[in-house]
Amino acid sequence: MRMLESKNDETDVEVTWEDQQRINTFSKLNARAGDLEETLEQKKAEKDALDDLATELELGDEDEPVLYKVGEAFVHIPLPVAQARLEQDQENLDKEISSLRDKIEECETTMKELKVVLYGKFGKAINLDV
């Protein structure tokens, strides 16, 4: 009998307003981290495509213009200009990827802190595993 009573006591922890705010924050951060991960994967794929393009442009003839995507359109530009733009695009993507990684790390750090607090209070009564 005593074992059953102690199990009920563990699951009947009162959820305060602050606890609910922590749970909501954890949920928001988890969703945000997932979205950022998706965006990061897209940017990585875009970076790989630009790296492949850089390799292709190295083999190109400098006298012939190349088609380069600007926004939604393709324009003919000289090869050296295309290579310069490509380098700039690669640098911009590297910065975006780095920024996304930093944001993901920030979300995960905050989530870990919230897990410690919430598991400390609720124990096995709450599941925060992602």
Short mmCIF file of C-alpha atoms in Angstrom, two decimals, residues 1-129:
data_model
loop_
_atom_site.label_atom_id
_atom_site.label_comp_id
_atom_site.label_asym_id
_atom_site.label_seq_id
_atom_site.Cartn_x
_atom_site.Cartn_y
_atom_site.Cartn_z
CA MET A 1 0.00 0.00 0.00
CA ARG A 2 2.72 2.46 0.87
CA MET A 3 4.42 2.01 -2.50
CA LEU A 4 1.26 3.00 -4.34
CA GLU A 5 0.81 6.10 -2.20
CA SER A 6 4.39 7.26 -2.79
CA LYS A 7 4.00 6.88 -6.56
CA ASN A 8 0.92 9.07 -6.51
CA ASP A 9 2.78 11.71 -4.51
CA GLU A 10 5.49 11.89 -7.20
CA THR A 11 3.00 12.54 -9.99
CA ASP A 12 0.84 14.99 -8.05
CA VAL A 13 3.29 17.89 -8.08
CA GLU A 14 1.54 21.24 -8.32
CA VAL A 15 2.34 23.18 -11.48
CA THR A 16 2.81 26.86 -10.71
CA TRP A 17 2.49 29.69 -13.18
CA GLU A 18 6.30 29.98 -13.31
CA ASP A 19 6.62 26.26 -14.04
CA GLN A 20 4.11 26.55 -16.86
CA GLN A 21 6.06 29.48 -18.28
CA ARG A 22 9.24 27.37 -18.18
CA ILE A 23 7.47 24.51 -19.94
CA ASN A 24 6.11 26.88 -22.59
CA THR A 25 9.55 28.42 -23.08
CA PHE A 26 11.08 24.97 -23.48
CA SER A 27 8.45 24.07 -26.06
CA LYS A 28 9.02 27.29 -28.02
CA LEU A 29 12.78 26.80 -27.97
CA ASN A 30 12.41 23.21 -29.08
CA ALA A 31 10.24 24.25 -32.04
CA ARG A 32 12.60 27.10 -32.90
CA ALA A 33 15.63 24.80 -32.77
CA GLY A 34 13.86 22.40 -35.13
CA ASP A 35 13.10 25.20 -37.57
CA LEU A 36 16.67 26.46 -37.37
CA GLU A 37 17.99 22.93 -38.02
CA GLU A 38 15.86 22.72 -41.17
CA THR A 39 17.11 26.09 -42.35
CA LEU A 40 20.69 25.05 -41.58
CA GLU A 41 20.32 21.93 -43.71
CA GLN A 42 18.97 24.03 -46.59
CA LYS A 43 21.87 26.47 -46.29
CA LYS A 44 24.37 23.60 -46.20
CA ALA A 45 22.85 22.17 -49.39
CA GLU A 46 23.02 25.61 -50.99
CA LYS A 47 26.67 25.91 -49.91
CA ASP A 48 27.46 22.52 -51.46
CA ALA A 49 25.83 23.64 -54.70
CA LEU A 50 27.91 26.85 -54.70
CA ASP A 51 31.07 24.83 -54.04
CA ASP A 52 30.24 22.60 -57.00
CA LEU A 53 29.59 25.68 -59.12
CA ALA A 54 32.95 27.15 -58.12
CA THR A 55 34.66 23.99 -59.32
CA GLU A 56 32.79 24.16 -62.61
CA LEU A 57 33.63 27.83 -63.13
CA GLU A 58 37.33 27.10 -62.68
CA LEU A 59 37.12 24.97 -65.80
CA GLY A 60 35.27 27.66 -67.78
CA ASP A 61 36.60 29.74 -70.67
CA GLU A 62 37.27 33.34 -69.61
CA ASP A 63 36.16 34.70 -72.98
CA GLU A 64 32.65 33.28 -72.77
CA PRO A 65 30.00 34.82 -70.52
CA VAL A 66 28.30 32.53 -68.04
CA LEU A 67 24.72 32.44 -66.81
CA TYR A 68 24.55 33.52 -63.19
CA LYS A 69 21.41 33.47 -61.06
CA VAL A 70 20.50 36.83 -59.58
CA GLY A 71 17.30 36.57 -57.57
CA GLU A 72 14.90 34.62 -59.77
CA ALA A 73 16.56 35.48 -63.08
CA PHE A 74 19.69 34.34 -64.87
CA VAL A 75 21.99 36.93 -66.44
CA HIS A 76 25.03 36.65 -68.69
CA ILE A 77 28.14 37.98 -66.97
CA PRO A 78 31.86 37.59 -67.64
CA LEU A 79 33.56 34.66 -65.90
CA PRO A 80 35.79 36.75 -63.56
CA VAL A 81 32.74 38.71 -62.39
CA ALA A 82 30.81 35.47 -61.84
CA GLN A 83 33.69 34.04 -59.81
CA ALA A 84 33.88 37.19 -57.68
CA ARG A 85 30.12 37.12 -57.05
CA LEU A 86 30.32 33.43 -56.25
CA GLU A 87 33.04 34.03 -53.65
CA GLN A 88 30.91 36.77 -52.09
CA ASP A 89 27.85 34.48 -52.05
CA GLN A 90 29.91 31.72 -50.43
CA GLU A 91 31.17 34.10 -47.73
CA ASN A 92 27.62 35.29 -47.05
CA LEU A 93 26.40 31.71 -46.76
CA ASP A 94 29.26 30.85 -44.40
CA LYS A 95 28.20 33.75 -42.18
CA GLU A 96 24.55 32.64 -42.26
CA ILE A 97 25.50 29.04 -41.44
CA SER A 98 27.66 30.21 -38.55
CA SER A 99 24.86 32.43 -37.27
CA LEU A 100 22.35 29.57 -37.47
CA ARG A 101 24.70 27.26 -35.57
CA ASP A 102 25.12 29.90 -32.86
CA LYS A 103 21.34 30.33 -32.55
CA ILE A 104 20.82 26.56 -32.36
CA GLU A 105 23.50 26.28 -29.68
CA GLU A 106 21.89 29.12 -27.74
CA CYS A 107 18.49 27.37 -27.88
CA GLU A 108 19.99 24.06 -26.77
CA THR A 109 21.86 25.69 -23.88
CA THR A 110 18.71 27.35 -22.59
CA MET A 111 16.76 24.12 -23.05
CA LYS A 112 19.33 22.22 -20.99
CA GLU A 113 19.03 24.79 -18.20
CA LEU A 114 15.24 24.49 -18.27
CA LYS A 115 15.47 20.69 -18.24
CA VAL A 116 17.54 20.78 -15.06
CA VAL A 117 15.01 23.02 -13.32
CA LEU A 118 11.93 21.15 -14.55
CA TYR A 119 13.28 17.65 -13.96
CA GLY A 120 14.43 18.81 -10.53
CA LYS A 121 10.87 19.72 -9.61
CA PHE A 122 8.80 17.18 -11.55
CA GLY A 123 11.17 14.22 -11.84
CA LYS A 124 9.65 11.45 -13.95
CA ALA A 125 6.28 13.19 -14.09
CA ILE A 126 7.47 15.28 -17.03
CA ASN A 127 9.06 14.19 -20.29
CA LEU A 128 11.27 16.77 -22.00
CA ASP A 129 13.30 14.40 -24.16
#
